[in-house]
Backbone as JSON Lines, residues from 0, in Angstrom:
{"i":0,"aa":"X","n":[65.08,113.8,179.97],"ca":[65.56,115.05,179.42],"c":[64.52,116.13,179.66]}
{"i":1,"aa":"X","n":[64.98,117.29,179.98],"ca":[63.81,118.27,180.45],"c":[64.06,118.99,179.16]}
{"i":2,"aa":"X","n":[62.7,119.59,179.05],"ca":[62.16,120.7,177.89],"c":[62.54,121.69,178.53]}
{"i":3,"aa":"X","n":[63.06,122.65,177.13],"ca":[63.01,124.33,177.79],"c":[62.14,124.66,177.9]}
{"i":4,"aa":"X","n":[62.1,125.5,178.72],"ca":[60.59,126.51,178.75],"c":[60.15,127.23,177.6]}
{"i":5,"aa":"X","n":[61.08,128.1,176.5],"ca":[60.35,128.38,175.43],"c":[59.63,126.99,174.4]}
{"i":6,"aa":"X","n":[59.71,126.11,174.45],"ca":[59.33,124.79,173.6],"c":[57.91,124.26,174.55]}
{"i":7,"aa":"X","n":[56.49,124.47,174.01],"ca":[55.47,124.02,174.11],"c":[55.68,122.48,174.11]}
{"i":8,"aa":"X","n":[54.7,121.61,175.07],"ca":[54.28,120.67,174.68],"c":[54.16,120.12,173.82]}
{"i":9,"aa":"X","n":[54.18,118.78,173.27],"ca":[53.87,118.67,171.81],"c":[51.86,118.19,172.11]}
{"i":10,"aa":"X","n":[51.24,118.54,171.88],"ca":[49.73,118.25,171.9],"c":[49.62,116.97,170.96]}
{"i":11,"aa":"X","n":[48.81,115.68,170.91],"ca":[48.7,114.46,170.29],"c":[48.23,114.98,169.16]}
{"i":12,"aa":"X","n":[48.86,114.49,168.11],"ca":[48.06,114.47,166.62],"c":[47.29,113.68,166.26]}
{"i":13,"aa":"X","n":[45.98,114.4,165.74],"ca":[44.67,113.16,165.51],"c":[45.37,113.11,163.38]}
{"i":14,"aa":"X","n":[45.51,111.82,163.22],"ca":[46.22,111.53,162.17],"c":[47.08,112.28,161.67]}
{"i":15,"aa":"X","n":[48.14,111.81,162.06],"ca":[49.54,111.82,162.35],"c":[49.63,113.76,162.14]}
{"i":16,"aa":"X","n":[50.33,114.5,160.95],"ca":[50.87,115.15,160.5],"c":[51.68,115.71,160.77]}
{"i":17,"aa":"X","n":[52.72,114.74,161.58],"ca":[53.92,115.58,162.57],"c":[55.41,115.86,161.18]}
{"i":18,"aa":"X","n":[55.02,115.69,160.15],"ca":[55.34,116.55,159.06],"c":[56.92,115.48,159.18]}
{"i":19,"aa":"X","n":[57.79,115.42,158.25],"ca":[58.81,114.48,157.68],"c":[59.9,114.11,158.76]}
{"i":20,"aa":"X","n":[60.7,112.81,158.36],"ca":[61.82,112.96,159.23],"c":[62.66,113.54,159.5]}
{"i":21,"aa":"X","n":[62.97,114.15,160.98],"ca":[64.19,115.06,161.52],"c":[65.69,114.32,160.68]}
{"i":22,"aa":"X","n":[66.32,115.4,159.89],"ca":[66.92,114.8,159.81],"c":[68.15,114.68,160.58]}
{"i":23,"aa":"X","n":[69.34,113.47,160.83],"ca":[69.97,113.31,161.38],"c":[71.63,113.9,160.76]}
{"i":24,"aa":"X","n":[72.63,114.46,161.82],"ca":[73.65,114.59,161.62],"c":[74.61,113.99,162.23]}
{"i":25,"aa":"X","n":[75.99,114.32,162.45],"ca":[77.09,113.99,163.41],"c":[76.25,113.88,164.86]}
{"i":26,"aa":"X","n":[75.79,114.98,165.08],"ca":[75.33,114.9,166.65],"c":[74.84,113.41,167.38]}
{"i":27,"aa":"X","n":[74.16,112.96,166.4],"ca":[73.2,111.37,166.42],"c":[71.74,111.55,166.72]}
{"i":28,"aa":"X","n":[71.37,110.89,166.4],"ca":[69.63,111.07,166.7],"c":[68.99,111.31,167.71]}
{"i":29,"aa":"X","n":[69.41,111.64,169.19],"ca":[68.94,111.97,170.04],"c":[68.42,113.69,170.08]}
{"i":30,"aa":"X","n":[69.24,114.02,169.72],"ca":[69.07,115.57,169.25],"c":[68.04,116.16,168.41]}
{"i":31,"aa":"X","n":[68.19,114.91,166.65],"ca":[67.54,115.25,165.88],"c":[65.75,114.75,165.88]}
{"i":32,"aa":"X","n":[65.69,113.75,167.14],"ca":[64.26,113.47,167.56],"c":[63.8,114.57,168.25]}
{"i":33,"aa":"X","n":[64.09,115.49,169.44],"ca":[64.06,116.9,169.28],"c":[63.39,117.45,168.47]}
{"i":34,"aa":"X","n":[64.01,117.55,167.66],"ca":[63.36,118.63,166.18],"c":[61.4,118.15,166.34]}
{"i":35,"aa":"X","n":[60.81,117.17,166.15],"ca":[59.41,116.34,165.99],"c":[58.89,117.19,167.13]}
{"i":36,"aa":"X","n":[59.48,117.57,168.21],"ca":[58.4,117.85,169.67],"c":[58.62,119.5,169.76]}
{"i":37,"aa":"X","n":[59.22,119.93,168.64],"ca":[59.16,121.71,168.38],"c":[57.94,121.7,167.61]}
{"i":38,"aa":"X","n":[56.87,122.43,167.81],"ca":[55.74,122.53,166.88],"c":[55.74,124.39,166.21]}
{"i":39,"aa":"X","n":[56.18,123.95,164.76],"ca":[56.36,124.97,164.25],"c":[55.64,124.86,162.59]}
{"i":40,"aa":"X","n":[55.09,125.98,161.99],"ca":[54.75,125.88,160.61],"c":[55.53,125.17,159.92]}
{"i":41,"aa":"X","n":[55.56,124.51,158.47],"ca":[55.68,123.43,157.95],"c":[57.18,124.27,156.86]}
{"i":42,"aa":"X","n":[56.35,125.57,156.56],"ca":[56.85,126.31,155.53],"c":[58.28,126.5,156.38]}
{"i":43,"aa":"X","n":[58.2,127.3,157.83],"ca":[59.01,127.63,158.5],"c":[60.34,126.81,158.37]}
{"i":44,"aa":"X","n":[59.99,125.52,159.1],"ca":[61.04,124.25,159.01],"c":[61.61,124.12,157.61]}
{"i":45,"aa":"X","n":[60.95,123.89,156.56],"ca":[61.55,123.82,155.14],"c":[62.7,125.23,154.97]}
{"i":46,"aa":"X","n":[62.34,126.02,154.86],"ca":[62.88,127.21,154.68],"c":[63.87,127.41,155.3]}
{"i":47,"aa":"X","n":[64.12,127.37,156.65],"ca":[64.64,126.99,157.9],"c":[66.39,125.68,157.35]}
{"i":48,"aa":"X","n":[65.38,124.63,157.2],"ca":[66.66,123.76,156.55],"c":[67.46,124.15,155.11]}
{"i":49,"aa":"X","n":[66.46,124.79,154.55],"ca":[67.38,125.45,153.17],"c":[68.39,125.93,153.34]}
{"i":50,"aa":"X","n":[68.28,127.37,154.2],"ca":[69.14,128.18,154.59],"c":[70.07,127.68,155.16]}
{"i":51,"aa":"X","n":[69.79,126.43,156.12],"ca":[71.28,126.17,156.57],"c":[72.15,124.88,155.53]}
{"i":52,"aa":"X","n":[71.47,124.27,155.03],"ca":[72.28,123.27,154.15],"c":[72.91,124.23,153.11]}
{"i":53,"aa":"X","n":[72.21,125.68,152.78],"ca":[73.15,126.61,151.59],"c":[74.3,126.91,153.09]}
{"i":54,"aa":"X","n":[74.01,127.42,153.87],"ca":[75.08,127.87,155.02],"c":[76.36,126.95,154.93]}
{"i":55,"aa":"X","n":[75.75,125.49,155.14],"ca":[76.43,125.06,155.31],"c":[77.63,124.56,154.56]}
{"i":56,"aa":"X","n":[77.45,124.35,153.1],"ca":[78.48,124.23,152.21],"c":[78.62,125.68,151.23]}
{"i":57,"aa":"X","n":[78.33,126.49,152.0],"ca":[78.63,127.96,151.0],"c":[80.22,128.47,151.75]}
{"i":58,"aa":"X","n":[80.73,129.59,151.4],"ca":[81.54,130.36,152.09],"c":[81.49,131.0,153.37]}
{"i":59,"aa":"X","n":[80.51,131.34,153.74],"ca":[79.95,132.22,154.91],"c":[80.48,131.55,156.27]}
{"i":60,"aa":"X","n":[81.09,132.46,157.17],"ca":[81.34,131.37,158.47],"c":[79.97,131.75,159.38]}
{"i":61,"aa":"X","n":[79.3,133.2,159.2],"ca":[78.54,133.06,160.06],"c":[76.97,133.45,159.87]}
{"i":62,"aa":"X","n":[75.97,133.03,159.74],"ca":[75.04,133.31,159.53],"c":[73.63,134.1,160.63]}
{"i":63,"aa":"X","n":[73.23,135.32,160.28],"ca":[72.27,135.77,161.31],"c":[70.5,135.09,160.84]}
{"i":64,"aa":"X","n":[69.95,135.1,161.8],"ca":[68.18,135.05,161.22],"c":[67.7,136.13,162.18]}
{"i":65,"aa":"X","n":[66.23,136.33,161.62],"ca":[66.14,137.98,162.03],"c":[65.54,138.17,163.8]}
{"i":66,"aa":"X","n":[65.14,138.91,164.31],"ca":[64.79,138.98,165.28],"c":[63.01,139.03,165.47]}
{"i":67,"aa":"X","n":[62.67,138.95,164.08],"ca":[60.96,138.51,163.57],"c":[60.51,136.99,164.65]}
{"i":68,"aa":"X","n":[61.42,136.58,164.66],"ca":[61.7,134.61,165.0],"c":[61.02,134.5,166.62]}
{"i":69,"aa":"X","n":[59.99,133.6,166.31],"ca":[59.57,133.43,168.28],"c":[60.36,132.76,168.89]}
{"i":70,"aa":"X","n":[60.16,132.82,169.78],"ca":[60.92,131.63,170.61],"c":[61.49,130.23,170.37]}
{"i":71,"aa":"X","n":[59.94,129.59,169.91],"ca":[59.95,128.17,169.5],"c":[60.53,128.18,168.12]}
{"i":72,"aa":"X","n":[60.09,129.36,167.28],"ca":[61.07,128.92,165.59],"c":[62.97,128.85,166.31]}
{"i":73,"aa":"X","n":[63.11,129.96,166.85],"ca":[64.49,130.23,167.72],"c":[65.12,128.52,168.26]}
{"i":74,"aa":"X","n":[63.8,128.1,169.06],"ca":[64.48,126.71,169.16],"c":[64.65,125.56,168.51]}
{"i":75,"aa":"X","n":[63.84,125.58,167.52],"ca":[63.82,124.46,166.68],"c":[65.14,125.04,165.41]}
{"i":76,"aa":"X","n":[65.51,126.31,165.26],"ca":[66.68,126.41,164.65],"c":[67.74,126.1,165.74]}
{"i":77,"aa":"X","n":[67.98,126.24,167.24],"ca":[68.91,125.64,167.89],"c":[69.22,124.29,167.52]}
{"i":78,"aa":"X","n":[68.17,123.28,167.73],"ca":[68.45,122.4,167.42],"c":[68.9,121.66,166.61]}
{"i":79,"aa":"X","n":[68.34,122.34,164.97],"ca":[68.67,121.54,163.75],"c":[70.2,121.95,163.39]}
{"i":80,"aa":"X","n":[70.46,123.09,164.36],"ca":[71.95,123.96,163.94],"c":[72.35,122.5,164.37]}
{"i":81,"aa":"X","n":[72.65,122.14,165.62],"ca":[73.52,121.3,166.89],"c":[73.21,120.17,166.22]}
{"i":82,"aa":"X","n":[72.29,119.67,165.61],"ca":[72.36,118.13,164.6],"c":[73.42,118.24,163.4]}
{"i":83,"aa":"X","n":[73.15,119.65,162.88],"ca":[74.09,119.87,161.82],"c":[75.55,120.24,162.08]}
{"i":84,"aa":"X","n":[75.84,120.4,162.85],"ca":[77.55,120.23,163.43],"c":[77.4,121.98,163.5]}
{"i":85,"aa":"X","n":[76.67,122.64,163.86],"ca":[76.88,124.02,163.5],"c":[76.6,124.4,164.95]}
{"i":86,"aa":"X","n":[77.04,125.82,165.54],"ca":[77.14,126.39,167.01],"c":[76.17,127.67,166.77]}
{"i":87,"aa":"X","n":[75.05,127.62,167.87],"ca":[73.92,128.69,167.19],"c":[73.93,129.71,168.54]}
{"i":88,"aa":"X","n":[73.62,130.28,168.51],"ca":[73.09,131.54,170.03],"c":[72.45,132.59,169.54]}
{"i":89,"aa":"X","n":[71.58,132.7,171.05],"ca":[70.97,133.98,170.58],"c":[71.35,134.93,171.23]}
{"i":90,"aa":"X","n":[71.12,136.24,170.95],"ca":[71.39,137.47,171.46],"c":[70.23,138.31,171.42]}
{"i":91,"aa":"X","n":[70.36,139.34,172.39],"ca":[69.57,140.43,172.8],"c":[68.4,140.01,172.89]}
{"i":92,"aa":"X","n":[67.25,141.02,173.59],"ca":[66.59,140.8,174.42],"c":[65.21,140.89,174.09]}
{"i":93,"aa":"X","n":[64.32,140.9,174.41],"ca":[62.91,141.18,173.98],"c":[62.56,140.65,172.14]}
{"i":94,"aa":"X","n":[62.03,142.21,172.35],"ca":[61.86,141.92,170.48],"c":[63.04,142.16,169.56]}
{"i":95,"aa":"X","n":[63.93,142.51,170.48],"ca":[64.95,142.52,169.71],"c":[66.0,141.6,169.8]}
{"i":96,"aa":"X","n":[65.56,140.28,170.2],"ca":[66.28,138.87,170.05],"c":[66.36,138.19,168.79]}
{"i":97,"aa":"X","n":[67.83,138.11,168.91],"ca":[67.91,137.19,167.03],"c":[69.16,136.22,167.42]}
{"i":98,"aa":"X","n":[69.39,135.03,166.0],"ca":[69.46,134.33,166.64],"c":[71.28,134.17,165.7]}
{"i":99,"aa":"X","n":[72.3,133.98,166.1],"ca":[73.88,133.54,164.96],"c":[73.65,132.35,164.82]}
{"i":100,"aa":"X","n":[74.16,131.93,163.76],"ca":[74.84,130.38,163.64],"c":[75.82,130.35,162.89]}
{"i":101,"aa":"X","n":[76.94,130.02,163.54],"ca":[77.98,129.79,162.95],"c":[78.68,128.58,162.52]}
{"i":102,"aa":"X","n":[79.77,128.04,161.51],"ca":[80.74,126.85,161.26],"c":[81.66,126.37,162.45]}
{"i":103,"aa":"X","n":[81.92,125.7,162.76],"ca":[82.56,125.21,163.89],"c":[84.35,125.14,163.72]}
{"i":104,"aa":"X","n":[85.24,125.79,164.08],"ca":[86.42,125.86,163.47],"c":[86.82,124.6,163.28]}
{"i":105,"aa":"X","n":[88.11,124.82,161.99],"ca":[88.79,123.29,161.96],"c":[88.82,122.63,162.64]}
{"i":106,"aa":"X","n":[89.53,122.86,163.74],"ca":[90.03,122.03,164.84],"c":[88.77,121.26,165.51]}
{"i":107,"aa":"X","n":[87.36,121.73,165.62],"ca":[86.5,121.08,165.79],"c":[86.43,119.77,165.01]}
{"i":108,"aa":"X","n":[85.99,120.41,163.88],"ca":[85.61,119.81,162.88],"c":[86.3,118.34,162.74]}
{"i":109,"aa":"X","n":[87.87,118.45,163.05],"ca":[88.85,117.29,162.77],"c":[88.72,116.47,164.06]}
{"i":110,"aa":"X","n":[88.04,116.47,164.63],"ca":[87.93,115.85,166.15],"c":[87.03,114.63,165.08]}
{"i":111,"aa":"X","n":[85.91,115.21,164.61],"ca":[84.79,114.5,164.49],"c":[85.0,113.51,163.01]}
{"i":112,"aa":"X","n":[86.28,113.67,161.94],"ca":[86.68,113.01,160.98],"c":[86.86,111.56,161.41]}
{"i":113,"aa":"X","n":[86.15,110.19,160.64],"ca":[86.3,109.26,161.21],"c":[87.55,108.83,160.26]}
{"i":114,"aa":"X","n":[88.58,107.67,160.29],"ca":[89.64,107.36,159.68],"c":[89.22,106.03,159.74]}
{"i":115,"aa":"X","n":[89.27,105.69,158.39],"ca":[89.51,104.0,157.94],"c":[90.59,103.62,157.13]}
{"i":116,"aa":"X","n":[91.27,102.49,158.06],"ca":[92.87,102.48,157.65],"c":[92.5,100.67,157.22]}
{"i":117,"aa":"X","n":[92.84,100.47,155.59],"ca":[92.78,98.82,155.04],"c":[93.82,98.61,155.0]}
{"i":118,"aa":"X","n":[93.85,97.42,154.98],"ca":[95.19,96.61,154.62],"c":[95.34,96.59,153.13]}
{"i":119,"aa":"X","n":[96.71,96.06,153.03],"ca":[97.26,96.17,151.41],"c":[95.84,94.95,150.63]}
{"i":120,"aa":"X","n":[95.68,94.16,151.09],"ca":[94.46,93.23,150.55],"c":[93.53,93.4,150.44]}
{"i":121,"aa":"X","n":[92.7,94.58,151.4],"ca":[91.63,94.8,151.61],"c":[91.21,95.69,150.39]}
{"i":122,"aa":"X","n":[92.07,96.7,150.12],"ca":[92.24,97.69,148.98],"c":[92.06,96.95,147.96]}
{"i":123,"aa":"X","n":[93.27,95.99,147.88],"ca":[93.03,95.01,146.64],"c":[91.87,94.68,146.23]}
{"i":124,"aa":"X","n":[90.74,94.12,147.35],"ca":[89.86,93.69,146.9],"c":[88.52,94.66,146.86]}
{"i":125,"aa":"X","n":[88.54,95.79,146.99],"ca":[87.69,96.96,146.96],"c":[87.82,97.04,145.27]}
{"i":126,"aa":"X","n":[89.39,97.11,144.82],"ca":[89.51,98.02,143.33],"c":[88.97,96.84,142.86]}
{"i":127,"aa":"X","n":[89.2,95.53,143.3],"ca":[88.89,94.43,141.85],"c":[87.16,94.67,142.01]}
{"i":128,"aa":"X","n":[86.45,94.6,143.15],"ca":[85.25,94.72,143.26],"c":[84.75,95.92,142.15]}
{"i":129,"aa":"X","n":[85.04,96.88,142.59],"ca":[84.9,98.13,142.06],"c":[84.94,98.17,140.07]}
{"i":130,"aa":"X","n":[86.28,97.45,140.29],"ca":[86.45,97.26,138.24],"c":[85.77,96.13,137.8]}
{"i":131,"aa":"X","n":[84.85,95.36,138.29],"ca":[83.67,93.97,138.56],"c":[82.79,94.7,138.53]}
{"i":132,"aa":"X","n":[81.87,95.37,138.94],"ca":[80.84,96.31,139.24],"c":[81.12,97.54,139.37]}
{"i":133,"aa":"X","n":[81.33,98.34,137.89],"ca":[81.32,100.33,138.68],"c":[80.27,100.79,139.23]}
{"i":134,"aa":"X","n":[80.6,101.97,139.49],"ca":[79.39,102.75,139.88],"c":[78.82,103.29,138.76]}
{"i":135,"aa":"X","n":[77.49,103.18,138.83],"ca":[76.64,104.08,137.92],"c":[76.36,105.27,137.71]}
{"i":136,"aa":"X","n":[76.29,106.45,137.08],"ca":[75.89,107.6,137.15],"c":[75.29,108.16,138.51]}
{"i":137,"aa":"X","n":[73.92,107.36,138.17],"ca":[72.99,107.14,138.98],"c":[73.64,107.51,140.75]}
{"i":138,"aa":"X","n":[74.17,106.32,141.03],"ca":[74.99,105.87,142.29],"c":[75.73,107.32,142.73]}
{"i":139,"aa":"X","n":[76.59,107.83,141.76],"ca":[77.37,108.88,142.08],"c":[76.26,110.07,142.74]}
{"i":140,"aa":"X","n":[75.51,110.26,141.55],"ca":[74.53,111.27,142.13],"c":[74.16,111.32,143.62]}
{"i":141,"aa":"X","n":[73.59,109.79,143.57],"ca":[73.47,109.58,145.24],"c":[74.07,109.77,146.6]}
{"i":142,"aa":"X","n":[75.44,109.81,145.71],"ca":[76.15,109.4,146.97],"c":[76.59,111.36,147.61]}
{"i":143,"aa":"X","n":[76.46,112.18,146.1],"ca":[76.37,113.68,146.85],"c":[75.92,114.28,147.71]}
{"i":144,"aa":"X","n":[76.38,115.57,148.7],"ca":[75.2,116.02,149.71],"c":[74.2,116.7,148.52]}
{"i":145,"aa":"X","n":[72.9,117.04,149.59],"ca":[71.48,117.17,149.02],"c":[71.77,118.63,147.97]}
{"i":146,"aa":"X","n":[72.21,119.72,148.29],"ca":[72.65,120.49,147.88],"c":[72.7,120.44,146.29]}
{"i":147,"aa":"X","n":[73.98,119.7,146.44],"ca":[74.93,119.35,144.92],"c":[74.04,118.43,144.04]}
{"i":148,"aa":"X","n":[73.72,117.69,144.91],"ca":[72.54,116.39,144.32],"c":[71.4,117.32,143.38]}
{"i":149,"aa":"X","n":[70.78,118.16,143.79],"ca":[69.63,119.06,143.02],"c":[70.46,119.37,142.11]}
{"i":150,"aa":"X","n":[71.3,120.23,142.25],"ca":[72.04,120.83,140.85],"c":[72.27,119.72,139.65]}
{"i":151,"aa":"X","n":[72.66,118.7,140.07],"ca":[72.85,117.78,139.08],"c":[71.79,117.08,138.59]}
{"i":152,"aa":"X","n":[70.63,117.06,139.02],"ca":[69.15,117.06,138.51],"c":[68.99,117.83,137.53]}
{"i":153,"aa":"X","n":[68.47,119.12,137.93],"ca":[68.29,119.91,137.34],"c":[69.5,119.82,135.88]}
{"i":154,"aa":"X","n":[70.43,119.8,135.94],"ca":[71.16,119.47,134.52],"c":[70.99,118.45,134.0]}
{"i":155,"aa":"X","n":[70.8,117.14,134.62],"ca":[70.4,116.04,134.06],"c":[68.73,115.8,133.25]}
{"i":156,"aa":"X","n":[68.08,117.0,133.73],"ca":[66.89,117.09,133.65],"c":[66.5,117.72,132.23]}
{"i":157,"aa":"X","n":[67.74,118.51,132.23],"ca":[67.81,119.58,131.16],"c":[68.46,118.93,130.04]}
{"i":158,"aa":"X","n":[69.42,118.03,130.29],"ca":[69.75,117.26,129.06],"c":[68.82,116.67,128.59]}
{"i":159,"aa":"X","n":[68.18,115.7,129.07],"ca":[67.14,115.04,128.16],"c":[66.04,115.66,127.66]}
{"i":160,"aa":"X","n":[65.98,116.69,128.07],"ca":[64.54,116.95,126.79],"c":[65.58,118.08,126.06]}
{"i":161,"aa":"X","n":[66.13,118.25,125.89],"ca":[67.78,118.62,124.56],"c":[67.76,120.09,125.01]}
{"i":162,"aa":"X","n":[67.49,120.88,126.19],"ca":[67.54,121.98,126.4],"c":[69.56,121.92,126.71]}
């Protein structure tokens, strides 16, 4: 796979600090290993993923970032867009290059829905499992995107000390 030309080398790290795992989306991990060989501030990337995980389950279809953005921040948001099922480009020229990211219409979107079809037995034995072992609070929490998951912290957090 060839590097773009705006994306530096990655230079060897003398103990480690190539900073957390890329995370992975629909795209599959080839993409999101990518993300590790963009060398960008730490703050950047955090900040960077905020904005699009709020993007991504908010209302908004299309989101701008400013034209402040170098090259390499520019590409390492290409990328994490295209892991995240999201379509990014940039526009205009010089210093006045910035970068869209937009939601991918339905019709995309339903390409990529996987379907699991059980049999009348199989069901059967999911609910008896299920009424054998529920799920825990706990479990549910887990099983939310990251987003929703904080919010319900933060309230759960707030119940117990009786706020």
């Amino acid at each position: 796979m060839s590097r773009p030309s705006s994306v530096s080398p990655r230079p060897p790290a003398p103990g480690g600090g190539g900073g957390g795992p890329a995370p992975c989306g629909p795209g599959g991990g080839g993409r999101a290993k990518g993300l590790k060989d963009i060398r960008i501030d730490e703050e950047v990337k955090i900040a960077v993923n905020i904005a699009l995980e709020r993007f991504r389950y908010g209302d908004q279809r299309e989101m701008e970032f400013p034209s402040s953005l170098t090259s390499t921040e520019r590409a390492f948001i290409h990328r994490l867009s295209q892991s995240l099922g999201l379509v990014s480009k940039s526009k205009g020229k010089g210093a006045n290059r910035y970068l869209t990211v937009k939601k991918k219409d339905g019709s995309e979107t339903a390409h990529a829905m996987m379907t699991c079809n059980l049999t009348h037995n199989t069901k059967h034995a999911v609910r008896s499992l299920i009424q054998r072992f529920p799920v825990t609070n706990k479990e549910r929490t887990e099983l939310l995107p990251k987003t929703e998951r904080g919010n319900v912290f933060a309230v759960e957090a707030g119940e117990e000390t009786g706020a």
